[in-house]
Amino acid sequence: MDKPLLSMDDAILTVFGVCTRRSTGVKRVRVAQIEVGLRAYLEAGAADLLTAEELTLLAAEREFAPEGAACRLFSSTLLTAALPGFLMPPYLVPDFLLREAQLSMVGAFIDFLVPANRYDHGSDRLRTMLRRTLAEAMQDLKRERQAQSLERLLGQLSAEQLEHMERLRRDAPD
């Protein structure tokens, strides 16, 4: 007999519960902010992944209890399918430290929802695709941080120093 799938709400409570217990101070605040953002994304963005029948069911659920309807109603399978969208604007947060927490939380969800070594080719491909999407988002964050650091460093240089650097760049062999 197949065991029933977790609801999105149960999966979110489990993963964020573990992460909240393991964090303190500012990190705990960030975990809470990411949870709010993920729930908002799922309520708004999950509709793109639903069938017409599921949309009707969601609309009916929202009539009775609008807050958190999608998370209560649908299984963690939908959460797995929706994770890549949480790594894109406007849901990818601009603050670097908060985004780092967001990426870490997505990694925790991947590990929880698509565990390794399930001997299931489809799950392996899904896990690989999700990990690749996460790695790309981490690379983007790294590039943005480096650009910000360079910009901050250049902002500290005097006009003469900037001019000297520009001359060196122009005179350098190609």
PDB file of C-alpha atoms in Angstrom:
ATOM      1  CA  MET A   1       0.000   0.000   0.000  1.00  0.00           C
ATOM      2  CA  ASP A   2       1.325   3.421  -0.941  1.00  0.00           C
ATOM      3  CA  LYS A   3       1.713   5.867   1.873  1.00  0.00           C
ATOM      4  CA  PRO A   4      -0.149   9.159   1.354  1.00  0.00           C
ATOM      5  CA  LEU A   5       1.840  12.139   0.125  1.00  0.00           C
ATOM      6  CA  LEU A   6       2.519  14.992   2.491  1.00  0.00           C
ATOM      7  CA  SER A   7       0.606  18.171   1.838  1.00  0.00           C
ATOM      8  CA  MET A   8       2.653  21.230   0.903  1.00  0.00           C
ATOM      9  CA  ASP A   9       1.749  22.640   4.312  1.00  0.00           C
ATOM     10  CA  ASP A  10       3.114  19.557   6.124  1.00  0.00           C
ATOM     11  CA  ALA A  11       6.330  19.636   4.097  1.00  0.00           C
ATOM     12  CA  ILE A  12       6.794  23.359   4.772  1.00  0.00           C
ATOM     13  CA  LEU A  13       6.138  22.924   8.494  1.00  0.00           C
ATOM     14  CA  THR A  14       8.607  20.037   8.655  1.00  0.00           C
ATOM     15  CA  VAL A  15      11.492  21.666   6.780  1.00  0.00           C
ATOM     16  CA  PHE A  16      11.074  25.131   8.282  1.00  0.00           C
ATOM     17  CA  GLY A  17      10.563  23.587  11.722  1.00  0.00           C
ATOM     18  CA  VAL A  18      13.923  21.820  11.517  1.00  0.00           C
ATOM     19  CA  CYS A  19      15.674  24.907  10.151  1.00  0.00           C
ATOM     20  CA  THR A  20      14.111  27.142  12.800  1.00  0.00           C
ATOM     21  CA  ARG A  21      15.227  24.813  15.599  1.00  0.00           C
ATOM     22  CA  ARG A  22      18.767  24.760  14.192  1.00  0.00           C
ATOM     23  CA  SER A  23      19.078  28.543  13.884  1.00  0.00           C
ATOM     24  CA  THR A  24      19.252  31.448  16.285  1.00  0.00           C
ATOM     25  CA  GLY A  25      19.097  35.222  16.149  1.00  0.00           C
ATOM     26  CA  VAL A  26      19.245  36.818  12.727  1.00  0.00           C
ATOM     27  CA  LYS A  27      19.319  33.457  10.934  1.00  0.00           C
ATOM     28  CA  ARG A  28      16.054  32.455  12.607  1.00  0.00           C
ATOM     29  CA  VAL A  29      14.474  35.739  11.456  1.00  0.00           C
ATOM     30  CA  ARG A  30      15.671  35.038   7.902  1.00  0.00           C
ATOM     31  CA  VAL A  31      14.195  31.531   7.997  1.00  0.00           C
ATOM     32  CA  ALA A  32      10.834  33.018   9.021  1.00  0.00           C
ATOM     33  CA  GLN A  33      11.050  35.608   6.211  1.00  0.00           C
ATOM     34  CA  ILE A  34      11.785  32.890   3.655  1.00  0.00           C
ATOM     35  CA  GLU A  35       8.820  30.845   4.879  1.00  0.00           C
ATOM     36  CA  VAL A  36       6.505  33.831   4.399  1.00  0.00           C
ATOM     37  CA  GLY A  37       7.942  34.401   0.916  1.00  0.00           C
ATOM     38  CA  LEU A  38       7.610  30.736  -0.079  1.00  0.00           C
ATOM     39  CA  ARG A  39       4.005  30.569   1.085  1.00  0.00           C
ATOM     40  CA  ALA A  40       3.177  33.777  -0.804  1.00  0.00           C
ATOM     41  CA  TYR A  41       4.837  32.380  -3.925  1.00  0.00           C
ATOM     42  CA  LEU A  42       2.948  29.101  -3.679  1.00  0.00           C
ATOM     43  CA  GLU A  43      -0.381  30.849  -3.204  1.00  0.00           C
ATOM     44  CA  ALA A  44       0.260  33.131  -6.198  1.00  0.00           C
ATOM     45  CA  GLY A  45       2.513  31.091  -8.469  1.00  0.00           C
ATOM     46  CA  ALA A  46       1.266  27.550  -7.965  1.00  0.00           C
ATOM     47  CA  ALA A  47      -1.820  28.304 -10.046  1.00  0.00           C
ATOM     48  CA  ASP A  48       0.381  28.205 -13.161  1.00  0.00           C
ATOM     49  CA  LEU A  49       1.059  24.516 -12.488  1.00  0.00           C
ATOM     50  CA  LEU A  50      -2.541  23.464 -11.812  1.00  0.00           C
ATOM     51  CA  THR A  51      -5.095  21.856 -14.080  1.00  0.00           C
ATOM     52  CA  ALA A  52      -8.496  23.477 -14.662  1.00  0.00           C
ATOM     53  CA  GLU A  53     -10.038  20.998 -12.229  1.00  0.00           C
ATOM     54  CA  GLU A  54      -7.464  21.803  -9.542  1.00  0.00           C
ATOM     55  CA  LEU A  55      -7.994  25.537 -10.072  1.00  0.00           C
ATOM     56  CA  THR A  56     -11.718  25.047  -9.481  1.00  0.00           C
ATOM     57  CA  LEU A  57     -10.988  23.120  -6.291  1.00  0.00           C
ATOM     58  CA  LEU A  58      -8.583  25.856  -5.147  1.00  0.00           C
ATOM     59  CA  ALA A  59     -11.156  28.571  -5.821  1.00  0.00           C
ATOM     60  CA  ALA A  60     -13.723  26.683  -3.735  1.00  0.00           C
ATOM     61  CA  GLU A  61     -11.245  26.232  -0.877  1.00  0.00           C
ATOM     62  CA  ARG A  62     -10.376  29.924  -0.955  1.00  0.00           C
ATOM     63  CA  GLU A  63     -14.035  30.837  -0.527  1.00  0.00           C
ATOM     64  CA  PHE A  64     -14.087  29.136   2.866  1.00  0.00           C
ATOM     65  CA  ALA A  65     -10.545  29.809   4.084  1.00  0.00           C
ATOM     66  CA  PRO A  66      -8.473  31.919   1.682  1.00  0.00           C
ATOM     67  CA  GLU A  67      -5.201  32.098   3.602  1.00  0.00           C
ATOM     68  CA  GLY A  68      -2.932  29.174   2.807  1.00  0.00           C
ATOM     69  CA  ALA A  69      -5.479  27.336   0.672  1.00  0.00           C
ATOM     70  CA  ALA A  70      -3.004  26.016  -1.904  1.00  0.00           C
ATOM     71  CA  CYS A  71      -0.600  24.799   0.781  1.00  0.00           C
ATOM     72  CA  ARG A  72      -3.364  22.977   2.620  1.00  0.00           C
ATOM     73  CA  LEU A  73      -4.970  21.496  -0.451  1.00  0.00           C
ATOM     74  CA  PHE A  74      -2.161  20.178  -2.626  1.00  0.00           C
ATOM     75  CA  SER A  75       0.561  17.598  -2.111  1.00  0.00           C
ATOM     76  CA  SER A  76       4.258  18.158  -1.762  1.00  0.00           C
ATOM     77  CA  THR A  77       4.594  17.002  -5.392  1.00  0.00           C
ATOM     78  CA  LEU A  78       3.344  20.432  -6.441  1.00  0.00           C
ATOM     79  CA  LEU A  79       5.869  22.067  -4.104  1.00  0.00           C
ATOM     80  CA  THR A  80       8.648  20.068  -5.780  1.00  0.00           C
ATOM     81  CA  ALA A  81       7.499  21.203  -9.223  1.00  0.00           C
ATOM     82  CA  ALA A  82       7.178  24.814  -8.042  1.00  0.00           C
ATOM     83  CA  LEU A  83      10.647  25.151  -6.425  1.00  0.00           C
ATOM     84  CA  PRO A  84      12.475  26.416  -9.568  1.00  0.00           C
ATOM     85  CA  GLY A  85      10.046  29.347  -9.820  1.00  0.00           C
ATOM     86  CA  PHE A  86      10.930  30.372  -6.255  1.00  0.00           C
ATOM     87  CA  LEU A  87      14.486  30.918  -7.498  1.00  0.00           C
ATOM     88  CA  MET A  88      13.437  33.542 -10.045  1.00  0.00           C
ATOM     89  CA  PRO A  89      12.390  37.174  -9.768  1.00  0.00           C
ATOM     90  CA  PRO A  90      10.231  38.527  -8.278  1.00  0.00           C
ATOM     91  CA  TYR A  91      10.436  35.761  -5.654  1.00  0.00           C
ATOM     92  CA  LEU A  92      14.228  35.628  -5.539  1.00  0.00           C
ATOM     93  CA  VAL A  93      14.960  38.214  -2.883  1.00  0.00           C
ATOM     94  CA  PRO A  94      17.417  41.042  -3.707  1.00  0.00           C
ATOM     95  CA  ASP A  95      19.148  41.151  -0.299  1.00  0.00           C
ATOM     96  CA  PHE A  96      22.260  38.950  -0.557  1.00  0.00           C
ATOM     97  CA  LEU A  97      22.140  37.505   2.956  1.00  0.00           C
ATOM     98  CA  LEU A  98      18.438  36.784   2.749  1.00  0.00           C
ATOM     99  CA  ARG A  99      18.904  35.269  -0.714  1.00  0.00           C
ATOM    100  CA  GLU A 100      21.651  33.038   0.647  1.00  0.00           C
ATOM    101  CA  ALA A 101      19.164  31.804   3.261  1.00  0.00           C
ATOM    102  CA  GLN A 102      16.550  31.324   0.535  1.00  0.00           C
ATOM    103  CA  LEU A 103      18.929  29.194  -1.535  1.00  0.00           C
ATOM    104  CA  SER A 104      19.858  27.173   1.527  1.00  0.00           C
ATOM    105  CA  MET A 105      16.174  26.542   2.268  1.00  0.00           C
ATOM    106  CA  VAL A 106      15.526  25.410  -1.316  1.00  0.00           C
ATOM    107  CA  GLY A 107      18.424  22.974  -0.915  1.00  0.00           C
ATOM    108  CA  ALA A 108      16.822  21.636   2.260  1.00  0.00           C
ATOM    109  CA  PHE A 109      13.525  21.184   0.410  1.00  0.00           C
ATOM    110  CA  ILE A 110      15.247  19.319  -2.420  1.00  0.00           C
ATOM    111  CA  ASP A 111      16.877  16.961   0.100  1.00  0.00           C
ATOM    112  CA  PHE A 112      13.578  16.444   1.924  1.00  0.00           C
ATOM    113  CA  LEU A 113      11.258  16.096  -1.084  1.00  0.00           C
ATOM    114  CA  VAL A 114      13.524  14.218  -3.490  1.00  0.00           C
ATOM    115  CA  PRO A 115      15.892  12.162  -1.345  1.00  0.00           C
ATOM    116  CA  ALA A 116      18.953  10.637  -2.992  1.00  0.00           C
ATOM    117  CA  ASN A 117      19.384   6.907  -3.537  1.00  0.00           C
ATOM    118  CA  ARG A 118      15.722   6.121  -4.164  1.00  0.00           C
ATOM    119  CA  TYR A 119      16.714   3.869  -7.083  1.00  0.00           C
ATOM    120  CA  ASP A 120      14.206   5.706  -9.214  1.00  0.00           C
ATOM    121  CA  HIS A 121      15.488   7.125 -12.485  1.00  0.00           C
ATOM    122  CA  GLY A 122      12.773   9.811 -12.632  1.00  0.00           C
ATOM    123  CA  SER A 123      13.586  10.998  -9.114  1.00  0.00           C
ATOM    124  CA  ASP A 124      17.290  11.093  -9.916  1.00  0.00           C
ATOM    125  CA  ARG A 125      16.644  13.274 -12.970  1.00  0.00           C
ATOM    126  CA  LEU A 126      14.329  15.559 -11.002  1.00  0.00           C
ATOM    127  CA  ARG A 127      16.879  15.901  -8.199  1.00  0.00           C
ATOM    128  CA  THR A 128      19.628  16.641 -10.743  1.00  0.00           C
ATOM    129  CA  MET A 129      17.502  19.282 -12.477  1.00  0.00           C
ATOM    130  CA  LEU A 130      16.585  20.941  -9.172  1.00  0.00           C
ATOM    131  CA  ARG A 131      20.201  20.872  -7.969  1.00  0.00           C
ATOM    132  CA  ARG A 132      21.364  22.388 -11.286  1.00  0.00           C
ATOM    133  CA  THR A 133      18.800  25.191 -10.992  1.00  0.00           C
ATOM    134  CA  LEU A 134      19.938  25.819  -7.417  1.00  0.00           C
ATOM    135  CA  ALA A 135      23.619  25.826  -8.441  1.00  0.00           C
ATOM    136  CA  GLU A 136      22.898  28.398 -11.166  1.00  0.00           C
ATOM    137  CA  ALA A 137      21.136  30.639  -8.645  1.00  0.00           C
ATOM    138  CA  MET A 138      24.126  30.297  -6.292  1.00  0.00           C
ATOM    139  CA  GLN A 139      26.524  31.253  -9.119  1.00  0.00           C
ATOM    140  CA  ASP A 140      24.385  34.292  -9.938  1.00  0.00           C
ATOM    141  CA  LEU A 141      24.504  35.337  -6.275  1.00  0.00           C
ATOM    142  CA  LYS A 142      28.297  34.941  -6.242  1.00  0.00           C
ATOM    143  CA  ARG A 143      28.670  37.062  -9.408  1.00  0.00           C
ATOM    144  CA  GLU A 144      26.395  39.779  -8.023  1.00  0.00           C
ATOM    145  CA  ARG A 145      28.354  39.878  -4.763  1.00  0.00           C
ATOM    146  CA  GLN A 146      31.647  40.167  -6.647  1.00  0.00           C
ATOM    147  CA  ALA A 147      30.279  42.986  -8.813  1.00  0.00           C
ATOM    148  CA  GLN A 148      29.031  44.811  -5.719  1.00  0.00           C
ATOM    149  CA  SER A 149      32.421  44.408  -4.019  1.00  0.00           C
ATOM    150  CA  LEU A 150      34.217  45.747  -7.086  1.00  0.00           C
ATOM    151  CA  GLU A 151      31.815  48.673  -7.305  1.00  0.00           C
ATOM    152  CA  ARG A 152      32.369  49.464  -3.633  1.00  0.00           C
ATOM    153  CA  LEU A 153      36.139  49.236  -4.064  1.00  0.00           C
ATOM    154  CA  LEU A 154      36.115  51.491  -7.131  1.00  0.00           C
ATOM    155  CA  GLY A 155      33.987  53.973  -5.213  1.00  0.00           C
ATOM    156  CA  GLN A 156      36.783  54.311  -2.662  1.00  0.00           C
ATOM    157  CA  LEU A 157      39.446  55.229  -5.219  1.00  0.00           C
ATOM    158  CA  SER A 158      40.390  58.795  -6.002  1.00  0.00           C
ATOM    159  CA  ALA A 159      39.953  60.322  -9.451  1.00  0.00           C
ATOM    160  CA  GLU A 160      43.728  60.118 -10.006  1.00  0.00           C
ATOM    161  CA  GLN A 161      43.806  56.430  -9.105  1.00  0.00           C
ATOM    162  CA  LEU A 162      40.889  55.686 -11.441  1.00  0.00           C
ATOM    163  CA  GLU A 163      42.588  57.625 -14.234  1.00  0.00           C
ATOM    164  CA  HIS A 164      45.817  55.705 -13.682  1.00  0.00           C
ATOM    165  CA  MET A 165      43.935  52.392 -13.814  1.00  0.00           C
ATOM    166  CA  GLU A 166      42.223  53.420 -17.039  1.00  0.00           C
ATOM    167  CA  ARG A 167      45.599  54.306 -18.630  1.00  0.00           C
ATOM    168  CA  LEU A 168      47.024  50.934 -17.601  1.00  0.00           C
ATOM    169  CA  ARG A 169      44.013  49.167 -19.082  1.00  0.00           C
ATOM    170  CA  ARG A 170      44.282  51.112 -22.360  1.00  0.00           C
ATOM    171  CA  ASP A 171      48.045  50.539 -22.656  1.00  0.00           C
ATOM    172  CA  ALA A 172      47.912  46.856 -21.794  1.00  0.00           C
ATOM    173  CA  PRO A 173      48.636  44.461 -24.679  1.00  0.00           C
ATOM    174  CA  ASP A 174      45.595  42.540 -25.926  1.00  0.00           C
TER     175      ASP A 174
END
